[in-house]
Amino acid sequence: MVPVAQNRWRGKGTNIESISANKTLVASDYPCQYLTPTGAHRDVVLPALITSAGLFFFIRNGAGASYNLVVKNPAGATVATMLPGASLLVCCDGTQ
């Protein structure tokens, strides 16, 4: 059996992206998300729970100033508000 973290990283990399709209992550997205919101605060919606058990995402707000990333669960509830320069590790057990 391969540990979840080792299996999840195998063959994966980092997504570096400027986002001008909200972003919804899916289970097949890279585990490292370096996101720079432009023009306004942006929501980052986590993948559906049924597809996310054992997954994690490391999210970095690349904004130099002004704009936050608001990380939300699939139901739309706020998990965290990330100030410019902040990082967050989000893990899913398939139920939360």
PDB file of C-alpha atoms in Angstrom:
ATOM      1  CA  MET A   1       0.000   0.000   0.000  1.00  0.00           C
ATOM      2  CA  VAL A   2       1.291   3.473  -0.904  1.00  0.00           C
ATOM      3  CA  PRO A   3       0.768   6.331   1.591  1.00  0.00           C
ATOM      4  CA  VAL A   4      -1.850   8.830   0.413  1.00  0.00           C
ATOM      5  CA  ALA A   5       0.605  11.746   0.261  1.00  0.00           C
ATOM      6  CA  GLN A   6       3.156   9.809  -1.787  1.00  0.00           C
ATOM      7  CA  ASN A   7       0.487   8.501  -4.162  1.00  0.00           C
ATOM      8  CA  ARG A   8      -1.165  11.918  -4.554  1.00  0.00           C
ATOM      9  CA  TRP A   9       2.100  13.683  -5.485  1.00  0.00           C
ATOM     10  CA  ARG A  10       3.349  11.091  -7.946  1.00  0.00           C
ATOM     11  CA  GLY A  11       3.453  12.670 -11.412  1.00  0.00           C
ATOM     12  CA  LYS A  12       1.887  15.896 -10.201  1.00  0.00           C
ATOM     13  CA  GLY A  13       3.067  19.461 -10.001  1.00  0.00           C
ATOM     14  CA  THR A  14       1.975  22.967  -9.244  1.00  0.00           C
ATOM     15  CA  ASN A  15      -0.698  25.054 -10.892  1.00  0.00           C
ATOM     16  CA  ILE A  16       0.384  28.715 -11.082  1.00  0.00           C
ATOM     17  CA  GLU A  17      -2.530  30.846 -12.193  1.00  0.00           C
ATOM     18  CA  SER A  18      -3.901  34.385 -12.095  1.00  0.00           C
ATOM     19  CA  ILE A  19      -7.644  34.116 -11.564  1.00  0.00           C
ATOM     20  CA  SER A  20     -10.106  36.799 -12.679  1.00  0.00           C
ATOM     21  CA  ALA A  21     -13.135  34.742 -11.590  1.00  0.00           C
ATOM     22  CA  ASN A  22     -13.939  32.231  -8.877  1.00  0.00           C
ATOM     23  CA  LYS A  23     -12.185  28.858  -9.218  1.00  0.00           C
ATOM     24  CA  THR A  24     -13.652  25.429  -8.518  1.00  0.00           C
ATOM     25  CA  LEU A  25     -11.106  22.702  -7.890  1.00  0.00           C
ATOM     26  CA  VAL A  26     -11.694  19.110  -8.997  1.00  0.00           C
ATOM     27  CA  ALA A  27     -10.108  15.939  -7.663  1.00  0.00           C
ATOM     28  CA  SER A  28      -7.748  15.673 -10.657  1.00  0.00           C
ATOM     29  CA  ASP A  29      -6.272  19.180 -10.150  1.00  0.00           C
ATOM     30  CA  TYR A  30      -2.667  19.559  -9.045  1.00  0.00           C
ATOM     31  CA  PRO A  31      -2.338  19.427  -5.256  1.00  0.00           C
ATOM     32  CA  CYS A  32      -0.334  22.693  -5.194  1.00  0.00           C
ATOM     33  CA  GLN A  33      -2.345  25.710  -6.245  1.00  0.00           C
ATOM     34  CA  TYR A  34      -0.494  29.047  -6.436  1.00  0.00           C
ATOM     35  CA  LEU A  35      -3.374  31.399  -7.190  1.00  0.00           C
ATOM     36  CA  THR A  36      -3.235  35.155  -7.690  1.00  0.00           C
ATOM     37  CA  PRO A  37      -6.647  36.843  -7.564  1.00  0.00           C
ATOM     38  CA  THR A  38      -6.976  39.852  -9.874  1.00  0.00           C
ATOM     39  CA  GLY A  39      -9.523  42.655  -9.717  1.00  0.00           C
ATOM     40  CA  ALA A  40     -11.383  41.445  -6.609  1.00  0.00           C
ATOM     41  CA  HIS A  41     -11.527  38.882  -3.833  1.00  0.00           C
ATOM     42  CA  ARG A  42     -12.069  35.392  -5.309  1.00  0.00           C
ATOM     43  CA  ASP A  43     -13.656  32.166  -4.058  1.00  0.00           C
ATOM     44  CA  VAL A  44     -11.841  28.847  -4.333  1.00  0.00           C
ATOM     45  CA  VAL A  45     -14.371  26.019  -4.061  1.00  0.00           C
ATOM     46  CA  LEU A  46     -13.083  22.622  -2.960  1.00  0.00           C
ATOM     47  CA  PRO A  47     -14.047  19.440  -4.863  1.00  0.00           C
ATOM     48  CA  ALA A  48     -17.102  17.351  -4.086  1.00  0.00           C
ATOM     49  CA  LEU A  49     -16.622  15.241  -0.959  1.00  0.00           C
ATOM     50  CA  ILE A  50     -17.494  11.968  -2.679  1.00  0.00           C
ATOM     51  CA  THR A  51     -14.435  12.367  -4.951  1.00  0.00           C
ATOM     52  CA  SER A  52     -12.091  13.857  -2.360  1.00  0.00           C
ATOM     53  CA  ALA A  53     -11.416  11.300   0.378  1.00  0.00           C
ATOM     54  CA  GLY A  54      -7.676  11.226   1.047  1.00  0.00           C
ATOM     55  CA  LEU A  55      -6.898  14.257  -1.114  1.00  0.00           C
ATOM     56  CA  PHE A  56      -5.200  17.444  -0.037  1.00  0.00           C
ATOM     57  CA  PHE A  57      -4.537  20.824  -1.572  1.00  0.00           C
ATOM     58  CA  PHE A  58      -1.830  23.301  -0.653  1.00  0.00           C
ATOM     59  CA  ILE A  59      -3.180  26.706  -1.655  1.00  0.00           C
ATOM     60  CA  ARG A  60      -1.113  29.903  -1.761  1.00  0.00           C
ATOM     61  CA  ASN A  61      -2.547  33.387  -2.257  1.00  0.00           C
ATOM     62  CA  GLY A  62      -0.028  35.005  -4.590  1.00  0.00           C
ATOM     63  CA  ALA A  63      -1.578  38.470  -4.404  1.00  0.00           C
ATOM     64  CA  GLY A  64       0.917  41.166  -3.501  1.00  0.00           C
ATOM     65  CA  ALA A  65      -1.772  43.257  -1.835  1.00  0.00           C
ATOM     66  CA  SER A  66      -5.487  43.840  -1.564  1.00  0.00           C
ATOM     67  CA  TYR A  67      -7.242  40.659  -2.692  1.00  0.00           C
ATOM     68  CA  ASN A  68      -8.183  37.679  -0.533  1.00  0.00           C
ATOM     69  CA  LEU A  69      -8.927  34.105  -1.510  1.00  0.00           C
ATOM     70  CA  VAL A  70     -12.004  32.714   0.234  1.00  0.00           C
ATOM     71  CA  VAL A  71     -11.796  28.915   0.374  1.00  0.00           C
ATOM     72  CA  LYS A  72     -15.230  27.276   0.482  1.00  0.00           C
ATOM     73  CA  ASN A  73     -16.500  23.729   0.827  1.00  0.00           C
ATOM     74  CA  PRO A  74     -18.724  22.274  -1.926  1.00  0.00           C
ATOM     75  CA  ALA A  75     -21.830  23.458  -0.040  1.00  0.00           C
ATOM     76  CA  GLY A  76     -20.584  27.065  -0.157  1.00  0.00           C
ATOM     77  CA  ALA A  77     -19.597  27.434   3.508  1.00  0.00           C
ATOM     78  CA  THR A  78     -16.384  29.368   4.143  1.00  0.00           C
ATOM     79  CA  VAL A  79     -13.485  27.174   5.275  1.00  0.00           C
ATOM     80  CA  ALA A  80     -10.888  29.958   5.422  1.00  0.00           C
ATOM     81  CA  THR A  81     -10.220  33.481   4.242  1.00  0.00           C
ATOM     82  CA  MET A  82      -6.670  33.818   2.962  1.00  0.00           C
ATOM     83  CA  LEU A  83      -5.002  37.217   3.081  1.00  0.00           C
ATOM     84  CA  PRO A  84      -2.436  38.120   0.397  1.00  0.00           C
ATOM     85  CA  GLY A  85       0.682  35.974   0.833  1.00  0.00           C
ATOM     86  CA  ALA A  86      -1.062  33.382   3.026  1.00  0.00           C
ATOM     87  CA  SER A  87      -0.848  29.616   2.525  1.00  0.00           C
ATOM     88  CA  LEU A  88      -3.291  26.893   3.539  1.00  0.00           C
ATOM     89  CA  LEU A  89      -3.203  23.102   3.583  1.00  0.00           C
ATOM     90  CA  VAL A  90      -6.644  21.537   3.165  1.00  0.00           C
ATOM     91  CA  CYS A  91      -7.171  17.787   3.700  1.00  0.00           C
ATOM     92  CA  CYS A  92     -10.352  15.781   3.131  1.00  0.00           C
ATOM     93  CA  ASP A  93     -11.503  12.670   4.952  1.00  0.00           C
ATOM     94  CA  GLY A  94     -14.506  12.280   2.634  1.00  0.00           C
ATOM     95  CA  THR A  95     -17.040  13.604   5.137  1.00  0.00           C
ATOM     96  CA  GLN A  96     -16.002  17.227   5.755  1.00  0.00           C
TER      97      GLN A  96
END
